[in-house]
Short mmCIF file of C-alpha atoms (C1' of nucleotides) in Angstrom, two decimals:
data_model
loop_
_atom_site.label_atom_id
_atom_site.label_comp_id
_atom_site.label_asym_id
_atom_site.label_seq_id
_atom_site.Cartn_x
_atom_site.Cartn_y
_atom_site.Cartn_z
CA UNK A 1 -62.76 115.30 178.26
CA UNK A 2 -63.13 112.34 176.10
CA UNK A 3 -61.41 109.09 177.28
CA UNK A 4 -58.37 107.99 175.18
CA UNK A 5 -59.20 105.27 172.95
CA UNK A 6 -57.37 101.97 173.13
CA UNK A 7 -58.24 98.98 170.72
CA UNK A 8 -58.61 95.56 172.54
CA UNK A 9 -56.20 92.97 171.97
CA UNK A 10 -58.04 91.00 169.39
CA UNK A 11 -58.63 94.54 167.42
CA UNK A 12 -54.78 95.03 167.07
CA UNK A 13 -54.09 94.60 163.31
CA UNK A 14 -50.82 93.72 161.72
CA UNK A 15 -51.32 96.37 159.13
CA UNK A 16 -51.94 99.08 161.90
CA UNK A 17 -48.89 98.08 163.84
CA UNK A 18 -46.55 98.26 160.87
CA UNK A 19 -47.57 101.11 159.53
CA UNK A 20 -47.49 102.72 162.99
CA UNK A 21 -43.85 101.52 163.17
CA UNK A 22 -42.94 102.71 159.62
CA UNK A 23 -42.40 106.04 160.70
CA UNK A 24 -38.91 106.53 162.06
CA UNK A 25 -39.81 108.83 164.75
CA UNK A 26 -42.44 106.50 166.20
CA UNK A 27 -40.14 103.69 166.01
CA UNK A 28 -37.60 105.55 168.07
CA UNK A 29 -40.39 106.34 170.66
CA UNK A 30 -41.39 102.85 170.94
CA UNK A 31 -37.78 101.81 171.28
CA UNK A 32 -37.14 104.39 173.97
CA UNK A 33 -40.24 103.35 175.77
CA UNK A 34 -38.79 99.39 175.74
CA UNK A 35 -35.67 100.54 177.06
CA UNK A 36 -36.94 102.44 179.88
CA UNK A 37 -39.26 99.53 181.31
CA UNK A 38 -41.20 102.28 182.89
CA UNK A 39 -43.92 104.90 181.95
CA UNK A 40 -42.82 107.97 180.39
CA UNK A 41 -44.63 111.11 179.67
CA UNK A 42 -45.01 112.35 175.84
CA UNK A 43 -42.38 115.02 175.93
CA UNK A 44 -39.75 112.67 177.86
CA UNK A 45 -40.32 110.01 175.23
CA UNK A 46 -39.73 112.38 172.33
CA UNK A 47 -36.85 111.44 170.22
CA UNK A 48 -35.80 114.94 169.99
CA UNK A 49 -36.64 117.99 171.57
CA UNK A 50 -37.74 120.26 168.69
CA UNK A 51 -40.63 118.62 167.65
CA UNK A 52 -43.80 120.58 167.51
CA UNK A 53 -46.28 119.41 170.51
CA UNK A 54 -49.01 118.74 167.79
CA UNK A 55 -46.71 116.49 165.76
CA UNK A 56 -45.71 114.58 168.76
CA UNK A 57 -49.32 114.40 170.08
CA UNK A 58 -50.35 112.92 166.69
CA UNK A 59 -47.49 110.43 166.82
CA UNK A 60 -48.71 109.12 170.11
CA UNK A 61 -52.26 109.06 169.01
CA UNK A 62 -51.48 106.78 166.13
CA UNK A 63 -49.25 104.53 168.41
CA UNK A 64 -52.02 104.55 170.93
CA UNK A 65 -54.86 103.60 168.20
CA UNK A 66 -52.75 101.02 166.63
CA UNK A 67 -52.40 99.26 169.92
CA UNK A 68 -48.75 99.75 170.48
CA UNK A 69 -48.98 102.04 173.40
CA UNK A 70 -51.06 102.15 176.66
CA UNK A 71 -51.54 105.96 177.69
CA UNK A 72 -52.89 106.85 181.00
CA UNK A 73 -53.41 110.17 182.13
CA UNK A 74 -51.34 110.88 185.40
CA UNK A 75 -52.15 114.58 186.50
CA UNK A 76 -51.07 116.72 183.84
CA UNK A 77 -49.08 114.52 182.00
CA UNK A 78 -49.77 111.21 179.87
CA UNK A 79 -47.93 108.10 181.03
CA UNK A 80 -47.00 105.77 178.04
CA UNK A 81 -46.07 101.85 178.17
CA UNK A 82 -45.52 99.40 175.24
CA UNK A 83 -48.31 96.96 175.31
CA UNK A 84 -45.69 94.27 175.03
CA UNK A 85 -48.03 91.41 176.47
CA UNK A 86 -50.89 92.13 173.94
CA UNK A 87 -48.47 92.63 171.16
CA UNK A 88 -46.54 89.27 171.87
CA UNK A 89 -49.86 87.30 172.31
CA UNK A 90 -51.14 88.73 168.87
CA UNK A 91 -47.90 88.76 167.02
CA UNK A 92 -45.24 86.57 168.35
CA UNK A 93 -41.76 88.10 168.42
CA UNK A 94 -42.79 90.75 165.85
CA UNK A 95 -42.09 93.85 168.02
CA UNK A 96 -38.77 92.33 169.24
CA UNK A 97 -37.67 91.39 165.96
CA UNK A 98 -38.63 94.82 164.31
CA UNK A 99 -36.79 96.67 167.21
CA UNK A 100 -33.78 94.44 166.57
CA UNK A 101 -33.59 95.69 162.91
CA UNK A 102 -33.93 99.27 163.92
CA UNK A 103 -30.05 99.64 165.01
CA UNK B 1 -37.74 102.25 128.11
CA UNK B 2 -36.14 103.28 131.46
CA UNK B 3 -34.84 100.48 133.46
CA UNK B 4 -36.52 99.43 136.51
CA UNK B 5 -35.10 100.85 139.93
CA UNK B 6 -33.98 98.67 142.41
CA UNK B 7 -32.05 99.67 145.66
CA UNK B 8 -28.97 98.24 146.50
CA UNK B 9 -29.03 95.79 149.70
CA UNK B 10 -27.41 98.49 151.82
CA UNK B 11 -30.09 101.06 150.61
CA UNK B 12 -32.97 98.95 152.01
CA UNK B 13 -34.43 100.90 154.86
CA UNK B 14 -36.43 99.45 157.71
CA UNK B 15 -38.92 102.04 157.36
CA UNK B 16 -39.36 101.37 153.64
CA UNK B 17 -39.82 97.74 154.30
CA UNK B 18 -42.44 98.41 157.19
CA UNK B 19 -44.40 100.67 155.05
CA UNK B 20 -44.50 98.65 152.17
CA UNK B 21 -45.68 95.70 153.97
CA UNK B 22 -48.24 97.89 155.96
CA UNK B 23 -50.65 97.65 153.20
CA UNK B 24 -52.79 94.38 153.25
CA UNK B 25 -52.54 93.88 149.35
CA UNK B 26 -48.85 94.18 149.23
CA UNK B 27 -48.34 91.83 152.17
CA UNK B 28 -50.47 89.25 150.09
CA UNK B 29 -48.34 89.92 146.98
CA UNK B 30 -45.26 89.00 149.08
CA UNK B 31 -46.87 86.13 150.87
CA UNK B 32 -47.91 84.77 147.42
CA UNK B 33 -44.36 85.08 145.91
CA UNK B 34 -42.91 83.41 148.64
CA UNK B 35 -45.24 80.57 148.77
CA UNK B 36 -44.57 79.88 145.04
CA UNK B 37 -40.65 79.91 145.36
CA UNK B 38 -40.51 80.84 141.59
CA UNK B 39 -41.00 83.90 139.54
CA UNK B 40 -44.43 85.32 139.15
CA UNK B 41 -45.80 88.00 136.50
CA UNK B 42 -47.69 90.84 138.35
CA UNK B 43 -50.95 89.76 137.27
CA UNK B 44 -50.24 86.07 138.42
CA UNK B 45 -49.22 87.56 141.81
CA UNK B 46 -52.30 89.72 142.23
CA UNK B 47 -54.26 88.48 145.25
CA UNK B 48 -57.49 89.20 143.58
CA UNK B 49 -58.38 89.43 140.01
CA UNK B 50 -60.54 92.66 139.99
CA UNK B 51 -57.61 94.86 140.83
CA UNK B 52 -57.10 97.86 138.36
CA UNK B 53 -53.94 97.40 136.40
CA UNK B 54 -52.43 100.78 137.46
CA UNK B 55 -53.15 100.06 141.20
CA UNK B 56 -51.41 96.70 140.86
CA UNK B 57 -48.47 98.31 138.83
CA UNK B 58 -48.29 100.99 141.51
CA UNK B 59 -48.14 98.31 144.42
CA UNK B 60 -45.39 96.50 142.62
CA UNK B 61 -43.39 99.59 142.04
CA UNK B 62 -43.54 100.38 145.71
CA UNK B 63 -42.51 96.72 146.49
CA UNK B 64 -39.65 97.15 144.03
CA UNK B 65 -38.36 100.45 145.24
CA UNK B 66 -38.41 99.26 148.94
CA UNK B 67 -36.29 96.47 148.15
CA UNK B 68 -38.83 93.77 148.85
CA UNK B 69 -38.83 92.35 145.45
CA UNK B 70 -36.44 91.79 142.19
CA UNK B 71 -38.45 92.60 139.05
CA UNK B 72 -37.12 91.42 135.56
CA UNK B 73 -38.57 91.82 132.32
CA UNK B 74 -39.16 88.69 130.52
CA UNK B 75 -40.67 89.17 127.24
CA UNK B 76 -44.10 91.04 127.55
CA UNK B 77 -44.40 90.34 131.28
CA UNK B 78 -42.59 91.16 134.43
CA UNK B 79 -41.13 88.49 136.61
CA UNK B 80 -41.23 88.96 140.38
CA UNK B 81 -39.20 87.37 143.03
CA UNK B 82 -38.70 88.23 146.80
CA UNK B 83 -35.45 89.41 147.73
CA UNK B 84 -35.13 87.13 150.63
CA UNK B 85 -31.36 86.77 150.79
CA UNK B 86 -31.05 90.61 150.72
CA UNK B 87 -33.71 91.07 153.36
CA UNK B 88 -32.24 88.41 155.60
CA UNK B 89 -28.86 89.88 155.46
CA UNK B 90 -30.05 93.26 155.96
CA UNK B 91 -32.85 92.52 158.72
CA UNK B 92 -32.69 88.99 160.24
CA UNK B 93 -35.59 87.08 160.61
CA UNK B 94 -37.80 90.19 159.96
CA UNK B 95 -39.59 88.99 156.79
CA UNK B 96 -40.25 85.65 158.13
CA UNK B 97 -41.86 86.86 161.35
CA UNK B 98 -44.15 89.50 159.50
CA UNK B 99 -45.18 86.89 157.23
CA UNK B 100 -46.00 84.47 160.17
CA UNK B 101 -47.96 87.51 161.82
CA UNK B 102 -50.05 87.64 158.69
CA UNK B 103 -52.29 84.63 159.17
"C1'" DT C 1 -57.40 132.79 191.43
"C1'" DC C 2 -53.33 133.17 188.37
"C1'" DA C 3 -49.88 131.24 185.76
"C1'" DA C 4 -47.36 127.75 184.18
"C1'" DT C 5 -47.22 122.81 182.12
"C1'" DC C 6 -48.81 119.12 179.19
"C1'" DG C 7 -51.26 117.75 175.97
"C1'" DT C 8 -55.27 117.83 172.61
"C1'" DT C 9 -57.98 119.77 168.76
"C1'" DC C 10 -58.77 122.48 164.65
"C1'" DA C 11 -57.42 124.29 160.17
"C1'" DG C 12 -55.06 124.81 156.12
"C1'" DA C 13 -50.96 123.69 153.32
"C1'" DA C 14 -48.21 120.34 151.49
"C1'" DC C 15 -48.07 115.57 150.58
"C1'" DT C 16 -49.58 110.67 149.20
"C1'" DA C 17 -52.57 106.96 147.39
"C1'" DG C 18 -56.10 104.85 143.97
"C1'" DT C 19 -57.62 104.70 139.41
"C1'" DG C 20 -59.41 105.34 134.38
"C1'" DA C 21 -57.26 106.74 130.02
"C1'" DA C 22 -53.74 106.90 127.27
"C1'" DC C 23 -49.34 105.10 126.19
"C1'" DT C 24 -45.07 101.79 125.44
"C1'" DA C 25 -43.20 97.40 124.52
"C1'" DT C 26 -43.35 92.56 123.18
"C1'" DT C 27 -45.14 88.53 120.74
"C1'" DG C 28 -47.88 85.88 117.67
"C1'" DA C 29 -50.34 85.64 113.29
"C1'" DA C 30 -51.95 86.52 108.90
"C1'" DT D 1 -44.72 93.75 107.15
"C1'" DT D 2 -48.67 94.90 109.60
"C1'" DC D 3 -52.47 94.15 112.83
"C1'" DA D 4 -53.99 92.63 117.28
"C1'" DA D 5 -53.49 91.11 121.79
"C1'" DT D 6 -51.18 91.23 126.11
"C1'" DA D 7 -48.48 93.08 130.14
"C1'" DG D 8 -47.14 97.10 132.52
"C1'" DT D 9 -46.20 101.97 132.88
"C1'" DT D 10 -47.16 106.85 133.21
"C1'" DC D 11 -50.14 110.78 133.59
"C1'" DA D 12 -53.68 113.50 135.65
"C1'" DC D 13 -57.26 114.14 138.77
"C1'" DT D 14 -59.59 113.09 143.07
"C1'" DA D 15 -59.82 111.87 147.73
"C1'" DG D 16 -57.64 111.22 151.84
"C1'" DT D 17 -53.57 111.76 155.03
"C1'" DT D 18 -49.88 114.19 157.39
"C1'" DC D 19 -47.42 118.21 159.52
"C1'" DT D 20 -47.81 122.11 161.90
"C1'" DG D 21 -49.25 126.70 164.05
"C1'" DA D 22 -52.55 128.69 166.84
"C1'" DA D 23 -56.10 128.11 170.05
"C1'" DC D 24 -58.18 125.29 173.53
"C1'" DG D 25 -58.68 122.03 177.98
"C1'" DA D 26 -56.97 120.24 182.33
"C1'" DT D 27 -54.22 119.94 186.12
"C1'" DT D 28 -51.27 121.64 189.68
"C1'" DG D 29 -48.39 124.86 192.47
"C1'" DA D 30 -48.01 129.47 194.16
#
DNA sequence: TCAATCGTTCAGAACTAGTGAACTATTGAA
DNA sequence: TTCAATAGTTCACTAGTTCTGAACGATTGA
């Protein structure tokens, strides 16, 4: 199986981050992950239970390729964490400010 | 001619703002408008001169409908300003943080 | 080995974005 | 008034993206 692609810190772009977070569902996923301060599987991090799997998988791919989350395969499930350190290094306060705007 | 649509302050959504600014050209337009601290016509605010008019018009419409800019018709041209007060009231520091990330 | 679980990939339908051509509105000049 | 120039919009077409069901792949427990 092909390994999951993650951009390096320097390859994270502002446009990529903004367009990834411009989707309400993806924003909620990231918000949920931040609140957990722990890894979560894709289904556990889903904002509502009735989302088609393929749709969810697609959203996680977009978040991953934008550099917002780090996904590691752990057995049968995928563990996701927000790449806070990388994001803060690249775009200081951006993530926090966006999440604060999403009340 | 139909008047230009602008959302009210409360109708400005985070998703709308983020997806409007997720486009590099629109981000540059907003950045340019902020630096001017004055109204600018659409063509004056264009980030580069060789953009097709229809494309530019489309970007301004998206910015306008997302609540990022206020457009008023002044003679033959359209004057644009960033709706800083509305945006800061709705999403404190968001605009400033995003623009600061766009260096 | 079988079945269940978790997620990815594929393909098609529905939607969105970029752009040339045609159009509208305003202004200045003859 | 009429003509031309200027600033944007709207339309229509193409190209690309998103959503989702169906089929597939990988891991684990029984």
